[in-house]
Each structure stands twice: as C-alpha cells, then as structure tokens.
Short mmCIF file of C-alpha atoms in Angstrom, two decimals:
data_model
loop_
_atom_site.label_atom_id
_atom_site.label_comp_id
_atom_site.label_asym_id
_atom_site.label_seq_id
_atom_site.Cartn_x
_atom_site.Cartn_y
_atom_site.Cartn_z
CA THR A 1 -10.64 -15.29 -6.38
CA MET A 2 -11.67 -12.84 -4.18
CA SER A 3 -10.33 -8.91 -4.67
CA SER A 4 -11.47 -5.52 -3.97
CA LYS A 5 -12.50 -2.67 -6.15
CA LEU A 6 -9.66 -0.78 -4.19
CA TYR A 7 -7.18 -3.21 -4.94
CA ASP A 8 -7.96 -3.71 -8.36
CA LEU A 9 -8.24 0.47 -9.09
CA ALA A 10 -4.20 0.31 -7.51
CA PHE A 11 -3.25 -2.39 -9.70
CA LYS A 12 -4.22 -0.70 -13.18
CA ALA A 13 -2.39 2.46 -11.60
CA ASP A 14 -5.99 4.19 -11.79
CA PHE A 15 -4.50 6.67 -8.94
CA SER A 16 -7.74 9.36 -8.95
CA ALA A 17 -9.78 6.36 -8.58
CA VAL A 18 -8.08 4.84 -5.47
CA SER A 19 -7.85 8.34 -4.08
CA LYS A 20 -11.87 8.51 -4.52
CA ARG A 21 -12.22 4.55 -3.25
CA ILE A 22 -10.08 5.00 -0.07
CA GLN A 23 -12.60 7.34 1.06
CA THR A 24 -15.94 5.80 0.59
CA ASN A 25 -14.53 1.87 1.27
CA PRO A 26 -11.65 2.12 3.49
CA ASN A 27 -12.39 -1.49 4.64
CA GLU A 28 -11.35 -2.55 1.23
CA ALA A 29 -7.50 -2.07 2.10
CA ARG A 30 -7.30 -4.74 4.61
CA PHE A 31 -8.06 -7.07 1.31
CA ILE A 32 -4.93 -9.20 1.15
CA ASN A 33 -4.10 -11.00 -2.19
CA ASP A 34 -2.80 -14.81 -2.78
CA ASN A 35 0.76 -13.21 -3.23
CA ASN A 36 -0.09 -11.90 0.47
CA TRP A 37 0.12 -8.05 -1.12
CA THR A 38 -2.17 -5.52 0.20
CA THR A 39 -3.49 -2.29 -2.00
CA LEU A 40 -0.33 -0.36 -0.07
CA HIS A 41 2.09 -3.48 -1.71
CA ILE A 42 0.75 -2.27 -4.89
CA LEU A 43 0.91 1.22 -4.15
CA ALA A 44 4.46 1.41 -3.52
CA TRP A 45 5.17 -0.86 -6.15
CA LYS A 46 3.42 1.43 -8.83
CA LYS A 47 5.19 4.37 -6.92
CA ALA A 48 2.00 6.23 -6.06
CA PRO A 49 2.03 9.58 -5.00
CA LEU A 50 3.07 10.09 -0.79
CA LEU A 51 -0.66 11.30 -0.34
CA LEU A 52 -2.16 8.22 -1.96
CA LEU A 53 0.08 6.22 0.22
CA LYS A 54 -1.31 7.83 3.69
CA ALA A 55 -4.34 7.62 3.01
CA VAL A 56 -4.63 3.78 2.10
CA TYR A 57 -2.19 3.28 5.43
CA GLU A 58 -4.12 5.28 7.51
CA SER A 59 -7.24 2.64 6.53
CA TYR A 60 -5.08 0.00 7.41
CA PRO A 61 -1.69 0.88 9.07
CA SER A 62 -0.59 -3.17 9.85
CA ALA A 63 -0.35 -3.25 5.86
CA LEU A 64 2.96 -2.39 7.04
CA GLN A 65 3.93 -5.10 8.35
CA VAL A 66 2.34 -7.66 6.08
CA ARG A 67 4.89 -9.54 3.81
CA SER A 68 4.55 -10.84 0.64
CA LYS A 69 4.95 -14.26 -0.21
CA ARG A 70 8.41 -13.55 -1.32
CA GLY A 71 8.83 -12.09 2.07
CA GLU A 72 8.76 -8.11 0.92
CA THR A 73 7.05 -5.15 3.18
CA PRO A 74 5.14 -2.31 0.68
CA LEU A 75 8.65 -0.41 1.89
CA ASP A 76 10.96 -3.14 0.85
CA LEU A 77 8.75 -2.97 -3.01
CA ALA A 78 8.65 1.13 -2.72
CA ARG A 79 12.53 0.72 -1.75
CA ASP A 80 13.21 -2.33 -4.96
CA ASN A 81 11.02 0.17 -7.48
CA GLY A 82 12.98 4.19 -7.46
CA ALA A 83 10.00 5.51 -4.87
CA VAL A 84 10.76 8.86 -4.35
CA GLN A 85 12.60 9.67 -1.13
CA GLU A 86 9.55 11.56 0.34
CA VAL A 87 7.80 8.16 0.41
CA LEU A 88 10.82 5.66 1.66
CA VAL A 89 11.24 8.06 4.69
CA PHE A 90 7.36 8.42 5.31
CA LEU A 91 6.92 4.35 5.46
CA ALA A 92 10.55 3.88 7.17
CA ASN A 93 8.94 6.29 9.72
CA SER A 94 5.65 4.56 9.85
CA GLU A 95 6.70 1.31 10.05
CA LYS A 96 9.49 2.15 12.98
CA SER A 97 7.02 3.89 14.94
CA GLN A 98 4.69 0.52 14.51
CA LEU A 99 7.47 -2.02 16.02
CA ARG A 100 7.90 0.56 19.07
#
C-alpha cells in the first residue's frame, strides 16, 4: 500500500520527527490510508501534543472532516482515547468553524 513518511512517523509516535517533517513536506498531511485515516487521525489517536496537531491541521484542514471507515473523525479519536482538554477544544472549535 501507499504511505507517506509523515504518516509513518506519526504512527510510530515519533513526534519530534513529525514536527520536522511537516515543515519540509506539508503536502504529506493529505495522505489517507486504506482505513481512511489521515495523519491527523493518527496524531489524535496517539495523543500528540497540541502544537503538533495544529501544524498538521494547518497543512490539511480538511482532515477534520475525513471519516475513517468506522465513521470516526480526528475529534472522535481524540475524545475516545483520552486526549487532553486543550486538544479536544482545538479540534472541536476548528471543526465548528469549518462547518459554518
């Protein structure tokens, strides 16, 4: 299957490498895997820090609207996996502003 280096680093939860990679290859944030997960889904699931989520979000804001094959958005994954409040607030507010 196709992949992206950014996605793979996110999957390994190598947050410092993700932070560097998003600066040099922001287009990789658009990658969507076979289960319809984006890098933002992975970072939400892995409880990545807010700054990293923001950087990836800014490279591909539409990721917030992408639903996995099970129907989950990045916000759903963050909520279900006990992400910190500031992450949930950021994702929820960003999602709301897109739907306006």
